XYZ file of C-alpha atoms in Angstrom:
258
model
C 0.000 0.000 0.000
C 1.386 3.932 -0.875
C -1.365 5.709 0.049
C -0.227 8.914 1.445
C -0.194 9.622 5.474
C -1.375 12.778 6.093
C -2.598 14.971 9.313
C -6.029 14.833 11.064
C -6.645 18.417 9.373
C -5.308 17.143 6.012
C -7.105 13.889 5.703
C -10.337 15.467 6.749
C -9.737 18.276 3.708
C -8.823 15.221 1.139
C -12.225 13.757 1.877
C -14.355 16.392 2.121
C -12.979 16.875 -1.853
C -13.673 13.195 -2.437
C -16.994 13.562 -1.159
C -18.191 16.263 -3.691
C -17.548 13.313 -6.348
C -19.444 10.919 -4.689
C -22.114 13.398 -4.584
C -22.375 13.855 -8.453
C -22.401 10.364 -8.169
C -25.576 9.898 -6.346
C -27.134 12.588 -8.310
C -26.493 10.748 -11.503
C -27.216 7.380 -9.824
C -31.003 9.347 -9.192
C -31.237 10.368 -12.307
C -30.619 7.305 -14.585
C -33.048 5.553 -12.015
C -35.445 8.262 -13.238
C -35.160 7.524 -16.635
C -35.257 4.207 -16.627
C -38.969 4.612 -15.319
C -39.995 6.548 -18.369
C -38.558 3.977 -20.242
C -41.285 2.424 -22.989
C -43.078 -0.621 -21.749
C -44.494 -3.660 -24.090
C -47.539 -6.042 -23.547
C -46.882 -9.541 -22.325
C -49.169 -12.068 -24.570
C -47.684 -14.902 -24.082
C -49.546 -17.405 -21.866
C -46.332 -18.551 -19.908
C -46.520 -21.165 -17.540
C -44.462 -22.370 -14.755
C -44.470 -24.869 -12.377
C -44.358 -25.098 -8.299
C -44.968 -27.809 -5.313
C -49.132 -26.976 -5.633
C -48.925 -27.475 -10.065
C -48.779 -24.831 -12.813
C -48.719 -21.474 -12.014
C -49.927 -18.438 -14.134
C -47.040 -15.332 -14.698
C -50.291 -13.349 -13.109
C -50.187 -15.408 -10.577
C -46.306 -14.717 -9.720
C -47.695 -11.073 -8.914
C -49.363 -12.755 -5.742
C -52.138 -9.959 -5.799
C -49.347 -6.893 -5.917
C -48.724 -4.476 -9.384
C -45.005 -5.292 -9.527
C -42.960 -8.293 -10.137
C -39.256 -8.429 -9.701
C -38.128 -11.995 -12.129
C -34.574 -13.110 -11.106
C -33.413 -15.256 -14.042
C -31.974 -18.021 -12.304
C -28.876 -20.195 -14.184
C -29.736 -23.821 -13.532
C -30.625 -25.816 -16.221
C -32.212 -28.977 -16.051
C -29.512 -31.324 -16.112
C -27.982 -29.058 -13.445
C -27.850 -30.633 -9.594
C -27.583 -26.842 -7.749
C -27.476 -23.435 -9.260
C -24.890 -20.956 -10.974
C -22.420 -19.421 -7.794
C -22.770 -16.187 -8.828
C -26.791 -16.448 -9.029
C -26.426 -17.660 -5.919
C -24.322 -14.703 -4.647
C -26.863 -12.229 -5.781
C -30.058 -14.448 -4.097
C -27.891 -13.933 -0.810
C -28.320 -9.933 -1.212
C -31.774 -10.343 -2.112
C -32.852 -12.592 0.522
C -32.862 -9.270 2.949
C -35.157 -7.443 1.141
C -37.838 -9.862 0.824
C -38.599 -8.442 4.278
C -39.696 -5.148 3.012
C -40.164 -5.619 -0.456
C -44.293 -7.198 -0.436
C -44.808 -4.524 1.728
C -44.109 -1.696 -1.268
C -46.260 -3.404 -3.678
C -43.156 -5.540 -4.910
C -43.320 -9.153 -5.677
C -39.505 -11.090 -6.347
C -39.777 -14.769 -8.017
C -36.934 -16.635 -8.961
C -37.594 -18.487 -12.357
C -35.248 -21.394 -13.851
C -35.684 -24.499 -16.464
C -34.561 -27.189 -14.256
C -37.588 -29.349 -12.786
C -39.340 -27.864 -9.094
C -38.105 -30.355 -7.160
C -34.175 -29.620 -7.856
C -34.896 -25.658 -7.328
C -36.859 -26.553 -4.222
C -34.149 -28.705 -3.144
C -31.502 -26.461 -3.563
C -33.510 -23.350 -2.265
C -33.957 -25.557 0.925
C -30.138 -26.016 1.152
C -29.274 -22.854 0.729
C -31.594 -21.656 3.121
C -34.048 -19.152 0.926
C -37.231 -17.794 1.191
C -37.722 -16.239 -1.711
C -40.426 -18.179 -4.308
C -38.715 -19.996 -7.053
C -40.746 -21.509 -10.068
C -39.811 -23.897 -12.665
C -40.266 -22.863 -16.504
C -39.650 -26.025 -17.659
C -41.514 -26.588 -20.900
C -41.976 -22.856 -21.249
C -40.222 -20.818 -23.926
C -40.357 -17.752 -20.994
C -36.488 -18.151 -20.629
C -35.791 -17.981 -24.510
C -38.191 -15.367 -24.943
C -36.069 -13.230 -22.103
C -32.987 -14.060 -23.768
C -31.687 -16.065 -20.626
C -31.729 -19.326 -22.288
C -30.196 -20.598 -25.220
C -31.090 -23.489 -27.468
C -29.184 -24.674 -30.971
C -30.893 -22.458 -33.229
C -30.167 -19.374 -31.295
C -26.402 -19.328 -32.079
C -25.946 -17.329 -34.997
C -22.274 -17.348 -35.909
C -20.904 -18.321 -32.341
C -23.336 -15.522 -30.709
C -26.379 -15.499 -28.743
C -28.422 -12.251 -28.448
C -28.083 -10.800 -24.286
C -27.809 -7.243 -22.954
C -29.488 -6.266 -25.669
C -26.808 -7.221 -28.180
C -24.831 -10.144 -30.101
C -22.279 -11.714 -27.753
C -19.947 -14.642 -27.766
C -21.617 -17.676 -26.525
C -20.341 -19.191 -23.599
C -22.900 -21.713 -22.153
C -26.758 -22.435 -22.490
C -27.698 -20.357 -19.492
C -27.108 -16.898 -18.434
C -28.437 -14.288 -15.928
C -30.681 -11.473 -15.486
C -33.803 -9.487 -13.661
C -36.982 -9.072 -15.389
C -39.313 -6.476 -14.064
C -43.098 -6.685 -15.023
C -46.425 -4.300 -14.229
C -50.017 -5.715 -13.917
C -52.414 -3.201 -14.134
C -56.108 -3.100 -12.931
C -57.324 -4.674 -15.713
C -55.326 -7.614 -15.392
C -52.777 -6.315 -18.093
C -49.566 -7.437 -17.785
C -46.441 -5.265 -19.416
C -42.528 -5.929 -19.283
C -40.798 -3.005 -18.153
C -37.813 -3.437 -18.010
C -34.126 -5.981 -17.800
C -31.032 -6.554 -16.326
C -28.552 -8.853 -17.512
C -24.524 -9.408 -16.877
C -23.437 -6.493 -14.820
C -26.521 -4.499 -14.761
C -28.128 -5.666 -11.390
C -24.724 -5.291 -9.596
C -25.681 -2.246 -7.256
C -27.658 -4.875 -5.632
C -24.513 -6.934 -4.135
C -24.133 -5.303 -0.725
C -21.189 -7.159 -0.087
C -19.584 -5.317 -3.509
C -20.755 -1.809 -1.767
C -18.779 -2.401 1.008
C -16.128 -4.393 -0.208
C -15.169 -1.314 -2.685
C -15.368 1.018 0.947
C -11.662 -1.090 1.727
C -8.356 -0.715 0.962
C -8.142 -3.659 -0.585
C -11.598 -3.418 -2.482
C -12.811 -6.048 -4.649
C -9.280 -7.590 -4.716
C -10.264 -9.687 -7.807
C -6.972 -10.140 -8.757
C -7.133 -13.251 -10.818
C -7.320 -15.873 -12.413
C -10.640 -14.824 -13.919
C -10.571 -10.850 -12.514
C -14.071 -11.638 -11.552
C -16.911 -12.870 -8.557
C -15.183 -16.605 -9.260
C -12.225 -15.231 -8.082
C -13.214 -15.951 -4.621
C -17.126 -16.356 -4.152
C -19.165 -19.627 -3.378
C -21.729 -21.089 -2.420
C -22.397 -19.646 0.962
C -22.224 -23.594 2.226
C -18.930 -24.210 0.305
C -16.288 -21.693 1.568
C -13.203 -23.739 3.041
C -13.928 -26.405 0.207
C -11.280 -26.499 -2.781
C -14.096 -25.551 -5.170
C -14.014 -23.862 -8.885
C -16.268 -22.112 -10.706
C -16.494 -23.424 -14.410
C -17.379 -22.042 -17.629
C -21.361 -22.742 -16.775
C -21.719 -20.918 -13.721
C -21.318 -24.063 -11.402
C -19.027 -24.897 -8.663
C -16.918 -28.359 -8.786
C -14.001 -29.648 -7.152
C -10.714 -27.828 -8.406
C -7.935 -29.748 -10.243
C -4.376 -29.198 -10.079
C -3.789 -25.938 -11.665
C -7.032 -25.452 -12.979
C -8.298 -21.705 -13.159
C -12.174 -20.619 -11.912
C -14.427 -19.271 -14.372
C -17.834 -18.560 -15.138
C -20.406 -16.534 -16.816
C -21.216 -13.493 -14.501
């Protein structure tokens, strides 16, 4: 570390001018936030279906009588035994919120292809409460270009974050965020994918408040760097190209989609 060592009087000054950026910060922070709610909206009219421990469920349903749905696009596919690490990571954050949240009119679901009774499993590991429905047999994951089957490569690309990237595995991640109005009308209003949610990983917030801050410092310069599942740290674990944890081999890097 060569940070310099200055007074009291000195280091209170350097702040204080450190603080007027963090300040235009927030102010743009409000602003985009603004914007993004006069972002356009489009109709859902699909009849998507999912699947929980009581049978199929209705995307209407997922509202659970509020106007607002929060849909985390969960990686596990349905050859997968447990979910993508750095899925997992963010259902940590959100986790804490579900206290408040259905009391603002806000609904969070957590949707995945993999069969109910491996999300329910897993969820009950992990120790979640959060509702998480199975789209198996549903083209809602394709259609929210989270999901990826043959015919959607084009040329080694998949269309996510609103544009043609490499393809790295069948699943990927995101937030969905839907209205339902009084008449029963239900509109998407707007996505998340990659990097896009990431204000929402507290542990990020204060992480970047240390000295050290994120200290992703390789192999991957990412989350896999050093995050698991919360039930896996002191295991030799990796994170491969899918999004799912495994034992390590000898020299073998982490990796993953986040």
């Amino acid at each position: 570390m060569t940070n310099p060592i200055l007074s009291r009087q000195d280091w209170l000054a350097a702040h204080a001018e450190h603080l007027k950026q963090e300040k235009a910060l927030t102010r743009q922070r409000d602003a985009l936030a603004a914007a993004r709610r006069e972002l356009p909206w489009t109709a859902i009219d699909q009849a998507y279906r999912f699947h929980d421990a009581q049978g199929p469920v209705s995307l209407a349903e997922l509202f659970d009588g509020r106007s607002q749905l929060i849909v985390k696009h969960f990686m596990f596919a349905p050859d997968w035994d447990e979910g993508c690490v750095g899925c997992s990571f963010e259902m940590d954050h959100v986790q804490g919120a579900l206290l408040h949240l259905p009391h603002h009119d806000v609904s969070v679901v957590a949707v995945s292809r993999a069969p109910f009774a491996k999300l329910d499993a897993f969820r009950r590991r992990m120790g979640w409460q959060f509702r998480w429905v199975s789209s198996a047999g549903s083209h809602f994951n394709r259609d929210f270009h989270v999901s990826f089957e043959p015919q959607d490569i084009v040329d080694g690309k998949v269309f996510y974050n609103y544009a043609w990237q490499p393809f790295i595995c069948e699943e990927l991640s995101g937030f969905s965020v839907f209205y339902r109005d009084t008449d029963g009308r239900i509109f998407h209003t707007f996505s998340a994918y990659g990097r896009g949610a990431e204000e929402l990983l507290g542990s990020y917030v204060l992480l970047d408040m240390t000295p050290h801050g994120r200290n992703e410092t390789g192999p991957r310069h990412n989350l896999t760097d050093w995050v698991r599942h919360h039930d896996r740290y002191g295991h030799n674990d990796r994170v491969d190209g899918t999004g799912r944890a495994r034992p390590a081999e000898p020299g073998e890097p982490a990796g993953c989609c986040h």
